[in-house]
Amino acid sequence: MTSLIASRPTVIAGTVHSVVSAVIACGILTAHYRNDKAWVVEGTDLIEVWQTVGLPISLSYFAADCFFYCLPKKDTIIFVHHIIMCFCHYPVSHDSGSILAGAGDMHWVTWLSIVGYTSEVSTAVMNYRWYLLNTLEEDWIGFGIVNVFVTFSWAGRVVMFTYLLVMEIFPRVSMYIEKKQILTFACIVFGHVGIGLLSLYWCIIMCRGGIKSLFVFKKKSKGGSASKGVGFADAVGLNNGESPTKEIAKKIIHEADAYVEGSLFNGNGTSSMNGKTKSQ
């Protein structure tokens, strides 16, 4: 147990972060919609709660995780993710930043930030799934329940980000053009498209073994790789070359496979990729 946690020193903090962020986001949205979409409920400014409580907790976690996990473990992928999250959400923590990011509509862009954070619930459950994959010795009904929930949460992410793009973001392009905030608009679109596609890809990986595989736990042999077989890298031809760019792309995709399979992290802090063990 100790060695397992040691392989991901901030996994507990990350899980707490996911739960707390999702609870605060869902709580704010519930209060908002139950009171005719008001942002001030019984004297409490919901936007201020997000700016002074929700976002600071999340952004401080990302900074701490970079220092205590990403840099020591040389995990470039997660490090870049954290930097992007801080870069995209930090402006919302201030009224002036929100006005710029929302092309004049700070309420809408803050709402967009809050809605996006509801997806953090899937990260917390995914961490629990990783724990089960590394500790269970035989099949357990609870694993099937967790597995199905994780799969549906990834599917829910795809639906949510698609809705936000089509119904909320794209219709506001004229506002961003008028305010000369094209780069801001491009960043918003890129972030939602990227997360949506990655969520779709992971959802497909979760389902690739069929419905039965979601309910049945099979203990993997030690040293097994999550990237065995034909993966996304092969499908798009990334394995045909040896350039540094293609190698980086393969690493990202294989680590995504391994993260979903629960074998990205192991006791000695290494991850397996293409059948070869490499240090993180």
PDB file of C-alpha atoms in Angstrom:
ATOM      1  CA  MET A   1       0.000   0.000   0.000  1.00  0.00           C
ATOM      2  CA  THR A   2       2.791   2.429   0.970  1.00  0.00           C
ATOM      3  CA  SER A   3       4.807   1.684  -2.169  1.00  0.00           C
ATOM      4  CA  LEU A   4       1.688   2.055  -4.299  1.00  0.00           C
ATOM      5  CA  ILE A   5       0.936   5.528  -2.925  1.00  0.00           C
ATOM      6  CA  ALA A   6       4.638   6.401  -3.135  1.00  0.00           C
ATOM      7  CA  SER A   7       4.507   5.811  -6.882  1.00  0.00           C
ATOM      8  CA  ARG A   8       1.968   8.660  -7.070  1.00  0.00           C
ATOM      9  CA  PRO A   9       2.814  10.896  -4.091  1.00  0.00           C
ATOM     10  CA  THR A  10       0.026  13.385  -4.795  1.00  0.00           C
ATOM     11  CA  VAL A  11      -2.740  10.934  -5.723  1.00  0.00           C
ATOM     12  CA  ILE A  12      -4.603  11.475  -2.435  1.00  0.00           C
ATOM     13  CA  ALA A  13      -4.355  15.255  -2.767  1.00  0.00           C
ATOM     14  CA  GLY A  14      -5.448  14.945  -6.393  1.00  0.00           C
ATOM     15  CA  THR A  15      -8.471  12.889  -5.438  1.00  0.00           C
ATOM     16  CA  VAL A  16      -9.456  15.346  -2.698  1.00  0.00           C
ATOM     17  CA  HIS A  17      -8.986  18.192  -5.184  1.00  0.00           C
ATOM     18  CA  SER A  18     -11.272  16.517  -7.707  1.00  0.00           C
ATOM     19  CA  VAL A  19     -14.007  15.841  -5.162  1.00  0.00           C
ATOM     20  CA  VAL A  20     -13.870  19.290  -3.571  1.00  0.00           C
ATOM     21  CA  SER A  21     -13.780  21.102  -6.930  1.00  0.00           C
ATOM     22  CA  ALA A  22     -16.700  19.089  -8.297  1.00  0.00           C
ATOM     23  CA  VAL A  23     -18.765  19.553  -5.114  1.00  0.00           C
ATOM     24  CA  ILE A  24     -18.212  23.324  -5.076  1.00  0.00           C
ATOM     25  CA  ALA A  25     -18.995  23.600  -8.795  1.00  0.00           C
ATOM     26  CA  CYS A  26     -22.150  21.487  -8.522  1.00  0.00           C
ATOM     27  CA  GLY A  27     -23.229  23.362  -5.397  1.00  0.00           C
ATOM     28  CA  ILE A  28     -22.877  26.743  -7.083  1.00  0.00           C
ATOM     29  CA  LEU A  29     -24.760  25.602 -10.179  1.00  0.00           C
ATOM     30  CA  THR A  30     -27.550  24.077  -8.067  1.00  0.00           C
ATOM     31  CA  ALA A  31     -28.013  27.305  -6.113  1.00  0.00           C
ATOM     32  CA  HIS A  32     -27.833  29.319  -9.341  1.00  0.00           C
ATOM     33  CA  TYR A  33     -30.561  27.378 -11.151  1.00  0.00           C
ATOM     34  CA  ARG A  34     -32.811  26.890  -8.132  1.00  0.00           C
ATOM     35  CA  ASN A  35     -32.995  30.668  -7.723  1.00  0.00           C
ATOM     36  CA  ASP A  36     -33.983  31.694 -11.248  1.00  0.00           C
ATOM     37  CA  LYS A  37     -30.377  31.809 -12.441  1.00  0.00           C
ATOM     38  CA  ALA A  38     -29.436  34.443  -9.877  1.00  0.00           C
ATOM     39  CA  TRP A  39     -25.757  34.849  -9.018  1.00  0.00           C
ATOM     40  CA  VAL A  40     -26.492  36.319  -5.581  1.00  0.00           C
ATOM     41  CA  VAL A  41     -28.423  33.917  -3.348  1.00  0.00           C
ATOM     42  CA  GLU A  42     -29.434  34.915   0.183  1.00  0.00           C
ATOM     43  CA  GLY A  43     -26.675  37.495   0.280  1.00  0.00           C
ATOM     44  CA  THR A  44     -24.017  35.119  -1.038  1.00  0.00           C
ATOM     45  CA  ASP A  45     -22.295  36.066  -4.294  1.00  0.00           C
ATOM     46  CA  LEU A  46     -21.857  32.725  -6.079  1.00  0.00           C
ATOM     47  CA  ILE A  47     -19.305  34.121  -8.525  1.00  0.00           C
ATOM     48  CA  GLU A  48     -17.244  35.426  -5.619  1.00  0.00           C
ATOM     49  CA  VAL A  49     -17.387  31.965  -4.003  1.00  0.00           C
ATOM     50  CA  TRP A  50     -15.941  30.465  -7.165  1.00  0.00           C
ATOM     51  CA  GLN A  51     -13.309  33.199  -7.485  1.00  0.00           C
ATOM     52  CA  THR A  52     -12.171  33.115  -3.858  1.00  0.00           C
ATOM     53  CA  VAL A  53     -12.708  29.464  -2.889  1.00  0.00           C
ATOM     54  CA  GLY A  54     -13.212  27.091  -5.830  1.00  0.00           C
ATOM     55  CA  LEU A  55     -10.532  28.306  -8.219  1.00  0.00           C
ATOM     56  CA  PRO A  56      -7.833  29.079  -5.598  1.00  0.00           C
ATOM     57  CA  ILE A  57      -8.129  25.531  -4.212  1.00  0.00           C
ATOM     58  CA  SER A  58      -7.795  24.060  -7.684  1.00  0.00           C
ATOM     59  CA  LEU A  59      -5.025  26.307  -8.989  1.00  0.00           C
ATOM     60  CA  SER A  60      -2.973  25.901  -5.798  1.00  0.00           C
ATOM     61  CA  TYR A  61      -3.271  22.120  -6.162  1.00  0.00           C
ATOM     62  CA  PHE A  62      -2.041  22.283  -9.763  1.00  0.00           C
ATOM     63  CA  ALA A  63       0.955  24.368  -8.665  1.00  0.00           C
ATOM     64  CA  ALA A  64       1.758  21.995  -5.786  1.00  0.00           C
ATOM     65  CA  ASP A  65       1.360  18.921  -7.990  1.00  0.00           C
ATOM     66  CA  CYS A  66       3.793  20.390 -10.504  1.00  0.00           C
ATOM     67  CA  PHE A  67       6.369  20.897  -7.735  1.00  0.00           C
ATOM     68  CA  PHE A  68       5.919  17.646  -5.774  1.00  0.00           C
ATOM     69  CA  TYR A  69       5.036  15.235  -8.593  1.00  0.00           C
ATOM     70  CA  CYS A  70       5.408  16.446 -12.182  1.00  0.00           C
ATOM     71  CA  LEU A  71       8.930  17.862 -11.950  1.00  0.00           C
ATOM     72  CA  PRO A  72      10.458  15.140  -9.696  1.00  0.00           C
ATOM     73  CA  LYS A  73       8.869  12.378 -11.793  1.00  0.00           C
ATOM     74  CA  LYS A  74       9.527  14.281 -15.041  1.00  0.00           C
ATOM     75  CA  ASP A  75       5.904  13.809 -16.065  1.00  0.00           C
ATOM     76  CA  THR A  76       5.742  16.314 -18.913  1.00  0.00           C
ATOM     77  CA  ILE A  77       2.203  15.436 -19.984  1.00  0.00           C
ATOM     78  CA  ILE A  78       0.568  16.128 -16.626  1.00  0.00           C
ATOM     79  CA  PHE A  79       2.781  19.191 -16.165  1.00  0.00           C
ATOM     80  CA  VAL A  80       1.566  20.679 -19.451  1.00  0.00           C
ATOM     81  CA  HIS A  81      -2.038  19.850 -18.487  1.00  0.00           C
ATOM     82  CA  HIS A  82      -1.678  21.745 -15.202  1.00  0.00           C
ATOM     83  CA  ILE A  83      -0.101  24.755 -16.901  1.00  0.00           C
ATOM     84  CA  ILE A  84      -2.934  24.894 -19.434  1.00  0.00           C
ATOM     85  CA  MET A  85      -5.569  24.664 -16.684  1.00  0.00           C
ATOM     86  CA  CYS A  86      -3.940  27.500 -14.752  1.00  0.00           C
ATOM     87  CA  PHE A  87      -3.548  29.564 -17.913  1.00  0.00           C
ATOM     88  CA  CYS A  88      -7.180  29.100 -18.980  1.00  0.00           C
ATOM     89  CA  HIS A  89      -8.947  29.424 -15.626  1.00  0.00           C
ATOM     90  CA  TYR A  90      -6.831  31.999 -13.778  1.00  0.00           C
ATOM     91  CA  PRO A  91      -8.400  35.002 -15.610  1.00  0.00           C
ATOM     92  CA  VAL A  92     -11.809  33.956 -14.246  1.00  0.00           C
ATOM     93  CA  SER A  93     -10.569  34.493 -10.689  1.00  0.00           C
ATOM     94  CA  HIS A  94     -10.731  38.276 -11.241  1.00  0.00           C
ATOM     95  CA  ASP A  95     -13.588  40.428 -12.494  1.00  0.00           C
ATOM     96  CA  SER A  96     -11.373  42.275 -14.972  1.00  0.00           C
ATOM     97  CA  GLY A  97      -9.964  39.018 -16.319  1.00  0.00           C
ATOM     98  CA  SER A  98     -13.435  37.526 -16.610  1.00  0.00           C
ATOM     99  CA  ILE A  99     -14.666  40.508 -18.616  1.00  0.00           C
ATOM    100  CA  LEU A 100     -11.808  40.093 -21.099  1.00  0.00           C
ATOM    101  CA  ALA A 101     -12.104  36.300 -21.265  1.00  0.00           C
ATOM    102  CA  GLY A 102     -15.868  36.501 -21.758  1.00  0.00           C
ATOM    103  CA  ALA A 103     -15.746  39.258 -24.371  1.00  0.00           C
ATOM    104  CA  GLY A 104     -17.574  41.534 -21.961  1.00  0.00           C
ATOM    105  CA  ASP A 105     -19.757  38.862 -20.323  1.00  0.00           C
ATOM    106  CA  MET A 106     -18.068  37.853 -17.059  1.00  0.00           C
ATOM    107  CA  HIS A 107     -21.109  35.920 -15.820  1.00  0.00           C
ATOM    108  CA  TRP A 108     -21.128  33.637 -18.837  1.00  0.00           C
ATOM    109  CA  VAL A 109     -17.408  32.849 -18.858  1.00  0.00           C
ATOM    110  CA  THR A 110     -17.489  32.176 -15.100  1.00  0.00           C
ATOM    111  CA  TRP A 111     -20.426  29.844 -15.669  1.00  0.00           C
ATOM    112  CA  LEU A 112     -18.377  28.122 -18.393  1.00  0.00           C
ATOM    113  CA  SER A 113     -15.492  27.628 -15.967  1.00  0.00           C
ATOM    114  CA  ILE A 114     -17.769  26.233 -13.253  1.00  0.00           C
ATOM    115  CA  VAL A 115     -19.548  23.846 -15.624  1.00  0.00           C
ATOM    116  CA  GLY A 116     -16.207  22.549 -16.893  1.00  0.00           C
ATOM    117  CA  TYR A 117     -15.105  21.699 -13.364  1.00  0.00           C
ATOM    118  CA  THR A 118     -18.101  19.393 -12.820  1.00  0.00           C
ATOM    119  CA  SER A 119     -16.177  16.889 -14.941  1.00  0.00           C
ATOM    120  CA  GLU A 120     -13.590  16.571 -12.146  1.00  0.00           C
ATOM    121  CA  VAL A 121     -15.799  13.930 -10.519  1.00  0.00           C
ATOM    122  CA  SER A 122     -14.612  11.448 -13.156  1.00  0.00           C
ATOM    123  CA  THR A 123     -10.977  12.015 -12.120  1.00  0.00           C
ATOM    124  CA  ALA A 124     -11.709  11.083  -8.516  1.00  0.00           C
ATOM    125  CA  VAL A 125     -13.458   7.866  -9.552  1.00  0.00           C
ATOM    126  CA  MET A 126     -10.690   7.135 -12.065  1.00  0.00           C
ATOM    127  CA  ASN A 127      -8.141   7.316  -9.241  1.00  0.00           C
ATOM    128  CA  TYR A 128     -10.192   4.841  -7.220  1.00  0.00           C
ATOM    129  CA  ARG A 129     -10.323   2.560 -10.255  1.00  0.00           C
ATOM    130  CA  TRP A 130      -6.513   2.769 -10.487  1.00  0.00           C
ATOM    131  CA  TYR A 131      -6.304   1.760  -6.828  1.00  0.00           C
ATOM    132  CA  LEU A 132      -8.594  -1.247  -7.406  1.00  0.00           C
ATOM    133  CA  LEU A 133      -6.633  -2.360 -10.461  1.00  0.00           C
ATOM    134  CA  ASN A 134      -3.464  -2.431  -8.391  1.00  0.00           C
ATOM    135  CA  THR A 135      -4.840  -4.007  -5.210  1.00  0.00           C
ATOM    136  CA  LEU A 136      -7.621  -6.443  -6.137  1.00  0.00           C
ATOM    137  CA  GLU A 137      -6.683 -10.097  -6.289  1.00  0.00           C
ATOM    138  CA  GLU A 138      -9.958 -11.394  -7.722  1.00  0.00           C
ATOM    139  CA  ASP A 139     -13.167 -10.175  -9.322  1.00  0.00           C
ATOM    140  CA  TRP A 140     -15.414  -7.917  -7.213  1.00  0.00           C
ATOM    141  CA  ILE A 141     -18.829  -6.530  -8.105  1.00  0.00           C
ATOM    142  CA  GLY A 142     -17.784  -3.097  -6.871  1.00  0.00           C
ATOM    143  CA  PHE A 143     -15.117  -2.959  -9.584  1.00  0.00           C
ATOM    144  CA  GLY A 144     -17.761  -3.408 -12.266  1.00  0.00           C
ATOM    145  CA  ILE A 145     -19.850  -0.601 -10.789  1.00  0.00           C
ATOM    146  CA  VAL A 146     -16.852   1.730 -10.647  1.00  0.00           C
ATOM    147  CA  ASN A 147     -15.826   0.762 -14.180  1.00  0.00           C
ATOM    148  CA  VAL A 148     -19.267   1.481 -15.615  1.00  0.00           C
ATOM    149  CA  PHE A 149     -19.446   4.802 -13.776  1.00  0.00           C
ATOM    150  CA  VAL A 150     -16.037   5.841 -15.132  1.00  0.00           C
ATOM    151  CA  THR A 151     -17.083   4.897 -18.678  1.00  0.00           C
ATOM    152  CA  PHE A 152     -20.308   6.871 -18.450  1.00  0.00           C
ATOM    153  CA  SER A 153     -18.445   9.820 -16.936  1.00  0.00           C
ATOM    154  CA  TRP A 154     -16.085   9.936 -19.930  1.00  0.00           C
ATOM    155  CA  ALA A 155     -19.081   9.709 -22.266  1.00  0.00           C
ATOM    156  CA  GLY A 156     -20.735  12.483 -20.273  1.00  0.00           C
ATOM    157  CA  ARG A 157     -17.655  14.646 -20.762  1.00  0.00           C
ATOM    158  CA  VAL A 158     -17.895  14.184 -24.521  1.00  0.00           C
ATOM    159  CA  VAL A 159     -21.576  15.177 -24.538  1.00  0.00           C
ATOM    160  CA  MET A 160     -20.971  18.142 -22.248  1.00  0.00           C
ATOM    161  CA  PHE A 161     -18.022  19.627 -24.133  1.00  0.00           C
ATOM    162  CA  THR A 162     -19.772  19.098 -27.467  1.00  0.00           C
ATOM    163  CA  TYR A 163     -22.826  20.933 -26.146  1.00  0.00           C
ATOM    164  CA  LEU A 164     -20.713  23.783 -24.786  1.00  0.00           C
ATOM    165  CA  LEU A 165     -18.942  24.200 -28.116  1.00  0.00           C
ATOM    166  CA  VAL A 166     -22.028  24.031 -30.340  1.00  0.00           C
ATOM    167  CA  MET A 167     -24.597  25.792 -28.180  1.00  0.00           C
ATOM    168  CA  GLU A 168     -22.554  28.176 -26.041  1.00  0.00           C
ATOM    169  CA  ILE A 169     -19.151  28.994 -27.528  1.00  0.00           C
ATOM    170  CA  PHE A 170     -19.549  29.048 -31.328  1.00  0.00           C
ATOM    171  CA  PRO A 171     -22.659  31.307 -31.254  1.00  0.00           C
ATOM    172  CA  ARG A 172     -20.558  33.974 -29.463  1.00  0.00           C
ATOM    173  CA  VAL A 173     -17.838  34.233 -32.104  1.00  0.00           C
ATOM    174  CA  SER A 174     -19.195  37.598 -33.319  1.00  0.00           C
ATOM    175  CA  MET A 175     -18.840  39.020 -29.794  1.00  0.00           C
ATOM    176  CA  TYR A 176     -15.172  38.030 -29.640  1.00  0.00           C
ATOM    177  CA  ILE A 177     -14.542  39.485 -33.100  1.00  0.00           C
ATOM    178  CA  GLU A 178     -16.206  42.733 -32.071  1.00  0.00           C
ATOM    179  CA  LYS A 179     -14.099  42.921 -28.885  1.00  0.00           C
ATOM    180  CA  LYS A 180     -10.947  41.874 -30.803  1.00  0.00           C
ATOM    181  CA  GLN A 181     -10.484  38.860 -28.537  1.00  0.00           C
ATOM    182  CA  ILE A 182      -9.816  36.300 -31.296  1.00  0.00           C
ATOM    183  CA  LEU A 183      -6.911  34.661 -29.474  1.00  0.00           C
ATOM    184  CA  THR A 184      -9.060  34.249 -26.360  1.00  0.00           C
ATOM    185  CA  PHE A 185     -11.815  32.657 -28.431  1.00  0.00           C
ATOM    186  CA  ALA A 186      -9.304  30.327 -30.102  1.00  0.00           C
ATOM    187  CA  CYS A 187      -7.968  29.216 -26.697  1.00  0.00           C
ATOM    188  CA  ILE A 188     -11.479  28.480 -25.440  1.00  0.00           C
ATOM    189  CA  VAL A 189     -12.298  26.430 -28.540  1.00  0.00           C
ATOM    190  CA  PHE A 190      -8.967  24.582 -28.477  1.00  0.00           C
ATOM    191  CA  GLY A 191      -9.363  23.680 -24.808  1.00  0.00           C
ATOM    192  CA  HIS A 192     -12.876  22.294 -25.181  1.00  0.00           C
ATOM    193  CA  VAL A 193     -12.122  20.414 -28.407  1.00  0.00           C
ATOM    194  CA  GLY A 194      -8.943  18.899 -26.955  1.00  0.00           C
ATOM    195  CA  ILE A 195     -10.534  17.722 -23.728  1.00  0.00           C
ATOM    196  CA  GLY A 196     -13.602  16.462 -25.577  1.00  0.00           C
ATOM    197  CA  LEU A 197     -11.577  14.403 -28.054  1.00  0.00           C
ATOM    198  CA  LEU A 198      -9.310  12.982 -25.351  1.00  0.00           C
ATOM    199  CA  SER A 199     -12.361  12.027 -23.287  1.00  0.00           C
ATOM    200  CA  LEU A 200     -13.878  10.329 -26.341  1.00  0.00           C
ATOM    201  CA  TYR A 201     -10.658   8.426 -26.979  1.00  0.00           C
ATOM    202  CA  TRP A 202     -10.421   7.208 -23.376  1.00  0.00           C
ATOM    203  CA  CYS A 203     -14.099   6.254 -23.433  1.00  0.00           C
ATOM    204  CA  ILE A 204     -13.458   4.129 -26.527  1.00  0.00           C
ATOM    205  CA  ILE A 205     -10.484   2.464 -24.812  1.00  0.00           C
ATOM    206  CA  MET A 206     -12.648   1.654 -21.809  1.00  0.00           C
ATOM    207  CA  CYS A 207     -15.215  -0.032 -24.059  1.00  0.00           C
ATOM    208  CA  ARG A 208     -12.888  -1.782 -26.492  1.00  0.00           C
ATOM    209  CA  GLY A 209     -13.113  -5.102 -24.622  1.00  0.00           C
ATOM    210  CA  GLY A 210     -16.893  -5.185 -24.866  1.00  0.00           C
ATOM    211  CA  ILE A 211     -19.581  -4.752 -22.232  1.00  0.00           C
ATOM    212  CA  LYS A 212     -18.526  -7.880 -20.330  1.00  0.00           C
ATOM    213  CA  SER A 213     -15.017  -6.527 -19.759  1.00  0.00           C
ATOM    214  CA  LEU A 214     -16.481  -3.542 -17.911  1.00  0.00           C
ATOM    215  CA  PHE A 215     -17.984  -5.784 -15.245  1.00  0.00           C
ATOM    216  CA  VAL A 216     -15.264  -8.404 -14.852  1.00  0.00           C
ATOM    217  CA  PHE A 217     -11.902  -7.759 -13.183  1.00  0.00           C
ATOM    218  CA  LYS A 218      -8.884  -9.622 -14.516  1.00  0.00           C
ATOM    219  CA  LYS A 219      -5.640  -9.225 -12.615  1.00  0.00           C
ATOM    220  CA  LYS A 220      -2.818  -8.186 -14.920  1.00  0.00           C
ATOM    221  CA  SER A 221       0.571  -9.796 -14.755  1.00  0.00           C
ATOM    222  CA  LYS A 222       3.355  -7.697 -13.285  1.00  0.00           C
ATOM    223  CA  GLY A 223       5.179  -5.610 -15.849  1.00  0.00           C
ATOM    224  CA  GLY A 224       2.274  -5.792 -18.274  1.00  0.00           C
ATOM    225  CA  SER A 225       1.928  -2.926 -20.693  1.00  0.00           C
ATOM    226  CA  ALA A 226      -1.254  -1.079 -21.373  1.00  0.00           C
ATOM    227  CA  SER A 227      -0.118  -0.329 -24.867  1.00  0.00           C
ATOM    228  CA  LYS A 228       0.060  -3.847 -26.250  1.00  0.00           C
ATOM    229  CA  GLY A 229      -1.697  -4.494 -29.498  1.00  0.00           C
ATOM    230  CA  VAL A 230      -2.724  -2.043 -32.161  1.00  0.00           C
ATOM    231  CA  GLY A 231      -3.371   1.289 -30.510  1.00  0.00           C
ATOM    232  CA  PHE A 232      -4.168   4.788 -31.702  1.00  0.00           C
ATOM    233  CA  ALA A 233      -0.491   5.374 -32.541  1.00  0.00           C
ATOM    234  CA  ASP A 234      -0.597   2.557 -35.102  1.00  0.00           C
ATOM    235  CA  ALA A 235      -3.945   3.669 -36.476  1.00  0.00           C
ATOM    236  CA  VAL A 236      -2.637   7.130 -37.413  1.00  0.00           C
ATOM    237  CA  GLY A 237       0.757   5.867 -38.575  1.00  0.00           C
ATOM    238  CA  LEU A 238       2.869   7.251 -35.737  1.00  0.00           C
ATOM    239  CA  ASN A 239       4.855   4.047 -35.452  1.00  0.00           C
ATOM    240  CA  ASN A 240       6.225   4.273 -38.984  1.00  0.00           C
ATOM    241  CA  GLY A 241       8.848   6.915 -38.258  1.00  0.00           C
ATOM    242  CA  GLU A 242      11.573   7.673 -35.771  1.00  0.00           C
ATOM    243  CA  SER A 243      11.460  11.482 -35.624  1.00  0.00           C
ATOM    244  CA  PRO A 244      11.465  13.140 -32.173  1.00  0.00           C
ATOM    245  CA  THR A 245       8.041  14.656 -32.835  1.00  0.00           C
ATOM    246  CA  LYS A 246       6.527  11.253 -33.577  1.00  0.00           C
ATOM    247  CA  GLU A 247       8.245   9.716 -30.567  1.00  0.00           C
ATOM    248  CA  ILE A 248       6.732  12.396 -28.303  1.00  0.00           C
ATOM    249  CA  ALA A 249       3.308  11.826 -29.868  1.00  0.00           C
ATOM    250  CA  LYS A 250       3.622   8.071 -29.326  1.00  0.00           C
ATOM    251  CA  LYS A 251       4.630   8.622 -25.708  1.00  0.00           C
ATOM    252  CA  ILE A 252       1.588  10.803 -25.060  1.00  0.00           C
ATOM    253  CA  ILE A 253      -0.804   8.297 -26.630  1.00  0.00           C
ATOM    254  CA  HIS A 254       0.718   5.229 -24.967  1.00  0.00           C
ATOM    255  CA  GLU A 255       0.689   6.932 -21.574  1.00  0.00           C
ATOM    256  CA  ALA A 256      -2.968   7.789 -22.127  1.00  0.00           C
ATOM    257  CA  ASP A 257      -3.608   4.087 -22.799  1.00  0.00           C
ATOM    258  CA  ALA A 258      -1.664   3.129 -19.687  1.00  0.00           C
ATOM    259  CA  TYR A 259      -3.496   5.697 -17.542  1.00  0.00           C
ATOM    260  CA  VAL A 260      -6.862   4.241 -18.526  1.00  0.00           C
ATOM    261  CA  GLU A 261      -5.619   0.687 -17.993  1.00  0.00           C
ATOM    262  CA  GLY A 262      -4.258   1.618 -14.560  1.00  0.00           C
ATOM    263  CA  SER A 263      -0.713   0.486 -15.345  1.00  0.00           C
ATOM    264  CA  LEU A 264       0.892   3.871 -15.982  1.00  0.00           C
ATOM    265  CA  PHE A 265       2.199   3.954 -12.415  1.00  0.00           C
ATOM    266  CA  ASN A 266       3.774   1.097 -10.514  1.00  0.00           C
ATOM    267  CA  GLY A 267       5.736   0.553  -7.364  1.00  0.00           C
ATOM    268  CA  ASN A 268       9.115   1.711  -8.670  1.00  0.00           C
ATOM    269  CA  GLY A 269       7.774   4.877 -10.322  1.00  0.00           C
ATOM    270  CA  THR A 270       8.169   3.707 -13.923  1.00  0.00           C
ATOM    271  CA  SER A 271       5.766   3.285 -16.779  1.00  0.00           C
ATOM    272  CA  SER A 272       5.883   0.750 -19.584  1.00  0.00           C
ATOM    273  CA  MET A 273       5.612   1.867 -23.157  1.00  0.00           C
ATOM    274  CA  ASN A 274       5.748  -0.272 -26.300  1.00  0.00           C
ATOM    275  CA  GLY A 275       6.771  -3.233 -24.171  1.00  0.00           C
ATOM    276  CA  LYS A 276       9.872  -1.454 -22.803  1.00  0.00           C
ATOM    277  CA  THR A 277      10.145   0.006 -19.333  1.00  0.00           C
ATOM    278  CA  LYS A 278      11.164   3.645 -19.234  1.00  0.00           C
ATOM    279  CA  SER A 279      11.610   6.045 -16.354  1.00  0.00           C
ATOM    280  CA  GLN A 280       9.017   8.785 -15.971  1.00  0.00           C
TER     281      GLN A 280
END
